[in-house]
Short mmCIF file of C-alpha atoms (C1' of nucleotides) in Angstrom, two decimals:
data_model
loop_
_atom_site.label_atom_id
_atom_site.label_comp_id
_atom_site.label_asym_id
_atom_site.label_seq_id
_atom_site.Cartn_x
_atom_site.Cartn_y
_atom_site.Cartn_z
CA UNK A 120 120.97 86.93 114.08
CA UNK A 121 119.33 89.71 116.04
CA UNK A 122 115.91 89.12 117.50
CA UNK A 123 112.89 91.35 117.82
CA UNK A 124 113.61 91.73 121.52
CA UNK A 125 117.03 93.24 120.73
CA UNK A 126 115.46 95.83 118.47
CA UNK A 127 113.01 96.68 121.25
CA UNK A 128 115.96 97.15 123.59
CA UNK A 129 117.65 99.45 121.08
CA UNK A 130 114.52 101.57 120.74
CA UNK A 131 114.16 101.81 124.50
CA UNK A 132 117.83 102.69 124.99
CA UNK A 133 117.50 105.54 122.51
CA UNK A 134 114.55 106.91 124.47
CA UNK A 135 111.87 105.89 121.99
CA UNK A 136 108.57 104.68 123.41
CA UNK A 137 107.52 101.08 123.05
CA UNK A 138 104.01 101.61 121.75
CA UNK A 139 101.72 98.75 120.71
CA UNK A 140 101.72 100.14 117.16
CA UNK A 141 105.51 100.03 116.93
CA UNK A 142 105.57 96.49 118.32
CA UNK A 143 103.04 95.32 115.73
CA UNK A 144 104.88 96.98 112.82
CA UNK A 145 108.10 95.37 114.02
CA UNK A 146 106.43 91.96 114.30
CA UNK A 147 105.08 92.24 110.76
CA UNK A 148 108.52 93.09 109.33
CA UNK A 149 110.33 90.41 111.31
CA UNK A 150 107.95 87.61 110.46
CA UNK A 151 107.77 88.51 106.76
CA UNK A 152 109.69 86.17 104.49
CA UNK A 153 110.00 88.70 101.66
CA UNK A 154 110.65 92.39 101.08
CA UNK A 155 107.51 93.81 102.59
CA UNK A 156 105.78 97.07 101.61
CA UNK A 157 104.22 99.69 103.89
CA UNK A 158 100.76 98.79 102.61
CA UNK A 159 101.32 95.11 103.44
CA UNK A 160 102.41 95.98 106.97
CA UNK A 161 99.38 98.22 107.36
CA UNK A 162 97.00 95.52 106.10
CA UNK A 163 98.37 93.01 108.62
CA UNK A 164 98.23 95.29 111.64
CA UNK A 165 94.86 96.90 110.94
CA UNK A 166 93.08 93.54 111.30
CA UNK A 167 94.14 93.46 114.96
CA UNK A 168 93.91 97.19 115.60
CA UNK A 169 91.17 98.86 113.57
CA UNK A 170 92.12 102.49 114.38
CA UNK A 171 95.59 101.92 113.03
CA UNK A 172 96.78 104.45 110.46
CA UNK A 173 99.26 104.01 107.62
CA UNK A 174 101.14 107.17 108.53
CA UNK A 175 102.25 105.37 111.69
CA UNK A 176 103.70 102.63 109.49
CA UNK A 177 105.75 105.16 107.52
CA UNK A 178 106.89 106.96 110.66
CA UNK A 179 107.92 103.68 112.31
CA UNK A 180 109.77 102.56 109.19
CA UNK A 181 111.61 105.88 109.03
CA UNK A 182 112.66 105.46 112.65
CA UNK A 183 113.83 101.87 112.24
CA UNK A 184 115.73 102.82 109.11
CA UNK A 185 117.37 105.79 110.80
CA UNK A 186 118.56 103.49 113.60
CA UNK A 187 119.95 101.08 111.02
CA UNK A 188 117.52 98.29 111.94
CA UNK A 189 115.62 98.13 108.66
CA UNK A 190 116.65 98.67 105.03
CA UNK A 191 114.60 100.63 102.49
CA UNK A 192 114.92 99.65 98.83
CA UNK A 193 113.21 100.68 95.62
CA UNK A 194 112.83 97.44 93.70
CA UNK A 195 110.53 99.01 91.12
CA UNK A 196 106.77 98.56 91.12
CA UNK A 197 106.12 102.06 92.39
CA UNK A 198 106.59 101.33 96.07
CA UNK A 199 109.46 101.05 98.51
CA UNK A 200 110.19 97.68 100.11
CA UNK A 201 111.51 97.06 103.61
CA UNK A 202 113.63 94.33 105.13
CA UNK A 203 115.14 93.67 108.59
CA UNK A 204 118.80 94.72 108.44
CA UNK A 205 119.85 91.65 110.45
CA UNK A 206 118.36 89.12 108.05
CA UNK A 207 121.49 89.26 105.91
CA UNK A 208 122.74 92.17 103.86
CA UNK A 209 122.29 91.70 100.18
CA UNK A 210 121.62 93.55 96.98
CA UNK A 211 119.56 93.14 93.85
CA UNK A 212 119.68 93.50 90.09
CA UNK A 213 116.32 94.50 88.64
CA UNK A 214 115.70 93.89 84.93
CA UNK A 215 113.81 96.80 83.41
CA UNK A 216 112.59 94.65 80.52
CA UNK A 217 111.11 91.61 82.28
CA UNK A 218 111.03 92.76 85.91
CA UNK A 219 113.16 89.83 87.05
CA UNK A 220 114.97 90.39 90.36
CA UNK A 221 118.39 88.76 90.79
CA UNK A 222 119.93 88.43 94.25
CA UNK A 223 123.45 89.65 94.73
CA UNK A 224 125.87 88.87 97.49
CA UNK A 225 126.75 91.65 99.89
CA UNK A 226 130.42 91.40 98.90
CA UNK A 227 129.94 92.86 95.41
CA UNK A 228 129.82 96.30 97.04
CA UNK A 229 132.95 95.84 99.15
CA UNK A 230 135.28 97.46 96.63
CA UNK A 231 133.07 100.51 96.17
CA UNK A 232 132.61 100.90 99.93
CA UNK A 233 136.38 100.83 100.33
CA UNK A 234 136.94 103.50 97.66
CA UNK A 235 134.31 105.80 99.12
CA UNK A 236 135.76 105.44 102.62
CA UNK A 237 139.39 105.71 101.58
CA UNK A 238 139.27 108.33 98.83
CA UNK A 239 136.29 110.41 99.92
CA UNK A 240 136.25 109.88 103.67
CA UNK A 241 132.57 109.09 103.25
CA UNK A 242 130.81 106.39 105.25
CA UNK A 243 128.20 105.03 102.84
CA UNK A 244 124.95 103.37 103.90
CA UNK A 245 125.14 100.59 101.32
CA UNK A 246 123.25 97.78 102.96
CA UNK A 247 120.55 97.00 100.45
CA UNK A 248 120.99 98.38 96.95
CA UNK A 249 119.06 97.77 93.76
CA UNK A 250 120.60 98.31 90.34
CA UNK A 251 118.38 98.57 87.31
CA UNK A 252 119.40 97.35 83.88
CA UNK A 253 119.01 94.49 81.42
CA UNK A 254 119.37 90.84 82.39
CA UNK A 255 121.12 88.11 80.38
CA UNK A 256 117.88 86.82 78.83
CA UNK A 257 116.57 90.22 77.77
CA UNK A 258 119.96 91.35 76.41
CA UNK A 259 119.51 88.69 73.68
CA UNK B 31 128.86 116.92 73.48
CA UNK B 32 125.46 116.15 71.98
CA UNK B 33 123.15 119.01 71.13
CA UNK B 34 119.43 119.44 71.46
CA UNK B 35 119.10 118.97 67.73
CA UNK B 36 120.68 115.50 67.98
CA UNK B 37 118.16 114.48 70.61
CA UNK B 38 115.38 115.71 68.36
CA UNK B 39 116.81 113.56 65.57
CA UNK B 40 116.89 110.51 67.86
CA UNK B 41 113.26 111.04 68.83
CA UNK B 42 112.23 111.40 65.21
CA UNK B 43 114.21 108.32 64.15
CA UNK B 44 112.44 106.25 66.79
CA UNK B 45 109.09 107.36 65.41
CA UNK B 46 108.24 109.70 68.26
CA UNK B 47 106.45 112.92 67.39
CA UNK B 48 108.14 116.26 67.74
CA UNK B 49 105.47 118.11 69.65
CA UNK B 50 105.88 121.68 70.93
CA UNK B 51 105.52 120.36 74.49
CA UNK B 52 108.40 117.92 74.07
CA UNK B 53 110.58 120.59 72.51
CA UNK B 54 109.94 122.93 75.42
CA UNK B 55 110.64 120.26 78.06
CA UNK B 56 113.84 119.39 76.25
CA UNK B 57 114.91 123.04 76.08
CA UNK B 58 114.30 123.45 79.81
CA UNK B 59 116.46 120.42 80.66
CA UNK B 60 119.26 121.33 78.27
CA UNK B 61 119.53 124.93 79.35
CA UNK B 62 119.42 124.10 83.07
CA UNK B 63 122.76 124.36 84.85
CA UNK B 64 121.74 122.07 87.70
CA UNK B 65 119.83 118.85 88.36
CA UNK B 66 116.34 120.03 87.50
CA UNK B 67 113.06 118.71 88.92
CA UNK B 68 109.81 117.98 87.09
CA UNK B 69 108.12 120.85 88.91
CA UNK B 70 110.85 123.27 87.81
CA UNK B 71 110.47 122.19 84.18
CA UNK B 72 106.72 122.58 84.46
CA UNK B 73 107.02 126.06 85.99
CA UNK B 74 109.27 127.21 83.13
CA UNK B 75 107.15 125.84 80.30
CA UNK B 76 103.76 126.84 81.66
CA UNK B 77 104.66 130.55 81.46
CA UNK B 78 104.89 130.20 77.66
CA UNK B 79 102.13 127.65 77.26
CA UNK B 80 99.32 128.07 79.81
CA UNK B 81 97.45 124.82 79.00
CA UNK B 82 100.57 122.80 79.72
CA UNK B 83 100.14 119.94 82.16
CA UNK B 84 102.69 118.38 84.52
CA UNK B 85 101.79 114.87 83.43
CA UNK B 86 103.30 115.72 80.05
CA UNK B 87 106.54 116.60 81.83
CA UNK B 88 106.64 113.20 83.54
CA UNK B 89 105.76 111.35 80.34
CA UNK B 90 108.43 113.21 78.38
CA UNK B 91 111.03 112.56 81.08
CA UNK B 92 110.14 108.86 81.10
CA UNK B 93 110.61 108.76 77.32
CA UNK B 94 113.94 110.61 77.36
CA UNK B 95 115.16 108.38 80.17
CA UNK B 96 114.09 105.22 78.36
CA UNK B 97 116.05 106.35 75.29
CA UNK B 98 119.08 107.02 77.45
CA UNK B 99 119.05 110.75 76.82
CA UNK B 100 118.31 111.88 80.36
CA UNK B 101 119.28 110.51 83.78
CA UNK B 102 116.91 110.24 86.74
CA UNK B 103 118.39 110.46 90.23
CA UNK B 104 117.00 110.61 93.75
CA UNK B 105 119.24 113.11 95.50
CA UNK B 106 116.96 113.30 98.52
CA UNK B 107 114.58 116.17 99.17
CA UNK B 108 111.54 114.14 98.23
CA UNK B 109 111.74 114.61 94.48
CA UNK B 110 113.57 113.05 91.57
CA UNK B 111 116.09 115.18 89.69
CA UNK B 112 116.88 115.02 85.98
CA UNK B 113 120.00 115.73 83.97
CA UNK B 114 120.97 115.49 80.28
CA UNK B 115 122.93 112.24 79.85
CA UNK B 116 125.43 113.95 77.52
CA UNK B 117 126.46 116.62 80.01
CA UNK B 118 128.94 114.19 81.57
CA UNK B 119 128.18 111.03 83.52
CA UNK B 120 128.81 111.41 87.17
CA UNK B 121 127.61 110.27 90.53
CA UNK B 122 126.96 111.76 93.94
CA UNK B 123 127.43 111.15 97.63
CA UNK B 124 124.60 112.60 99.70
CA UNK B 125 125.18 113.21 103.41
CA UNK B 126 122.11 112.25 105.41
CA UNK B 127 123.19 114.45 108.32
CA UNK B 128 123.88 117.80 106.65
CA UNK B 129 122.45 117.27 103.16
CA UNK B 130 125.77 118.04 101.49
CA UNK B 131 126.14 116.63 97.97
CA UNK B 132 129.61 115.54 96.88
CA UNK B 133 130.35 114.97 93.17
CA UNK B 134 131.95 111.72 92.19
CA UNK B 135 133.76 110.84 89.02
CA UNK B 136 132.09 108.38 86.70
CA UNK B 137 135.04 105.99 87.01
CA UNK B 138 134.29 105.00 90.61
CA UNK B 139 131.59 102.69 89.26
CA UNK B 140 133.77 101.03 86.63
CA UNK B 141 134.75 98.09 88.81
CA UNK B 142 131.18 97.33 89.85
CA UNK B 143 129.95 97.61 86.26
CA UNK B 144 132.62 95.13 85.22
CA UNK B 145 131.66 92.64 87.92
CA UNK B 146 127.96 92.84 87.09
CA UNK B 147 128.65 92.35 83.38
CA UNK B 148 131.25 89.62 83.81
CA UNK B 149 129.83 87.60 86.70
CA UNK B 150 126.11 88.18 86.29
CA UNK B 151 125.81 88.85 82.56
CA UNK B 152 123.79 91.91 83.55
CA UNK B 153 124.03 95.20 81.72
CA UNK B 154 123.49 97.81 84.44
CA UNK B 155 122.14 101.29 83.83
CA UNK B 156 124.60 103.02 86.13
CA UNK B 157 124.89 106.46 84.66
CA UNK B 158 123.93 108.70 87.53
CA UNK B 159 123.89 107.16 90.98
CA UNK B 160 123.46 108.70 94.41
CA UNK B 161 124.79 107.02 97.54
CA UNK B 162 123.53 108.11 100.93
CA UNK B 163 125.67 108.09 104.04
CA UNK B 164 127.74 110.29 106.34
CA UNK B 165 130.31 112.79 105.08
CA UNK B 166 133.75 113.44 106.57
CA UNK B 167 132.59 116.48 108.57
CA UNK B 168 129.53 114.81 110.08
CA UNK B 169 131.39 111.58 110.88
CA UNK B 170 133.36 113.59 113.50
"C1'" DA C 120 95.45 119.94 50.02
"C1'" DA C 121 92.44 116.77 52.34
"C1'" DA C 122 91.67 112.62 54.63
"C1'" DT C 123 93.44 109.00 57.47
"C1'" DT C 124 95.92 107.01 61.09
"C1'" DT C 125 97.83 106.72 65.40
"C1'" DA C 126 100.64 108.94 69.03
"C1'" DT C 127 100.18 112.47 72.33
"C1'" DT C 128 97.98 115.70 75.27
"C1'" DG C 129 95.04 117.69 78.99
"C1'" DC C 130 92.20 116.60 82.46
"C1'" DA C 131 90.63 114.26 86.37
"C1'" DA C 132 91.17 110.77 89.46
"C1'" DG C 133 94.09 107.83 91.94
"C1'" DC C 134 98.24 105.95 94.27
"C1'" DT C 135 102.23 106.25 97.47
"C1'" DT C 136 104.25 108.88 100.86
"C1'" DT C 137 104.70 113.07 103.86
"C1'" DT C 138 103.28 116.57 107.12
"C1'" DG C 139 100.72 119.77 110.50
"C1'" DC C 140 98.14 119.58 114.38
"C1'" DA C 141 95.28 118.46 118.28
"C1'" DA C 142 94.25 114.45 121.13
"C1'" DA C 143 96.01 110.46 123.27
"C1'" DT C 144 99.30 107.96 125.91
"C1'" DA C 145 104.03 106.02 127.48
"C1'" DA C 146 107.31 107.03 130.74
"C1'" DA C 147 109.08 109.93 134.42
"C1'" DA C 148 108.39 112.52 138.47
"C1'" DT C 149 105.88 113.23 142.51
"C1'" DA D 290 98.57 106.07 142.62
"C1'" DT D 291 98.40 110.52 140.57
"C1'" DT D 292 100.24 114.17 138.09
"C1'" DT D 293 103.36 115.91 134.83
"C1'" DT D 294 105.98 115.78 130.53
"C1'" DA D 295 107.01 115.11 126.12
"C1'" DT D 296 106.55 111.74 122.48
"C1'" DT D 297 103.49 109.49 119.52
"C1'" DT D 298 99.26 108.70 117.24
"C1'" DG D 299 95.14 109.35 114.18
"C1'" DC D 300 93.21 112.24 111.12
"C1'" DA D 301 92.97 115.19 107.30
"C1'" DA D 302 95.22 117.49 103.86
"C1'" DA D 303 98.80 117.86 100.71
"C1'" DA D 304 102.92 116.73 97.86
"C1'" DG D 305 104.91 114.04 94.19
"C1'" DC D 306 104.03 111.06 90.67
"C1'" DT D 307 101.08 107.86 87.68
"C1'" DT D 308 97.25 106.41 84.83
"C1'" DG D 309 92.70 105.94 82.10
"C1'" DC D 310 90.36 108.12 78.71
"C1'" DA D 311 88.36 111.14 75.32
"C1'" DA D 312 89.87 114.98 72.48
"C1'" DT D 313 93.61 116.79 69.87
"C1'" DA D 314 97.13 117.03 66.56
"C1'" DA D 315 101.65 115.24 64.18
"C1'" DA D 316 102.85 112.60 60.50
"C1'" DT D 317 101.55 109.58 56.68
"C1'" DT D 318 98.85 108.44 52.80
"C1'" DT D 319 95.95 109.59 49.22
#
DNA sequence: AAATTTATTGCAAGCTTTTGCAAATAAAAT
DNA sequence: ATTTTATTTGCAAAAGCTTGCAATAAATTT
């Protein structure tokens, strides 16, 4: 399990600056126990740093995602949710009827990953997927 | 291959009204040879119907998607793209480096669909997926 | 054919996310 | 320690999409 300090090292190694804003966004994501939204990160940081702007949250999230340190997932609800990539890769089933979110083990995507690599020579970024559909209860 | 008239029948059967706006949105989607965006549909219809509003496009697309007549897919580029569901189910690989879009046969998702149905009793709506990643050329 | 009912539309406002740009500042060079 | 540099930030505006609501109009009933 990677720690915040390792992510900081990665940023530094890639030549990105270690700004207080980035450190606070990172802390908010790492300490969150759920799939956090940009607005939630903003709300946490702005209490300590009143000038803080939400566009910095989005830019930091884009950077962390591009470096593979954070996953971005649309779980419905009209906003994207973020999760530290090191806190376990997993996927979700989202019921479009009742909104229920079912956790899925990472391994369910292994076969598809293999096919895309082998048959299409494509390296997919499948670390945190959400599939929409109808759950057992709602399907009668 | 389903025709526009069949979609109109389905709408009518479900008790939805056959308004001129809906007919024009439908015509724009059906006659498009690519994955069309809401803005493109709006631009086409508004030339014939100046009062036309883009919120009607989004509401019509949501309805057609809910009835399974149209697929919604994020192919990158900051906007969702729409496609008639009857024009062949297929999927895409989107390269995050060069933006290249590779077409994928519907069957690549068969195994995953089976697993989700069998092991999770979940009926997934996997009719038009896009997977992001790195294509053969960009992966060196 | 007219009246009734109820879904749908247009409009305006709002929400989430992105972007251009000048000012600020982290890190490197002196 | 100071200056230089290039990245990053805050701000404002905009893009894409959604939603509340009163007015409109499709379809049903009379």
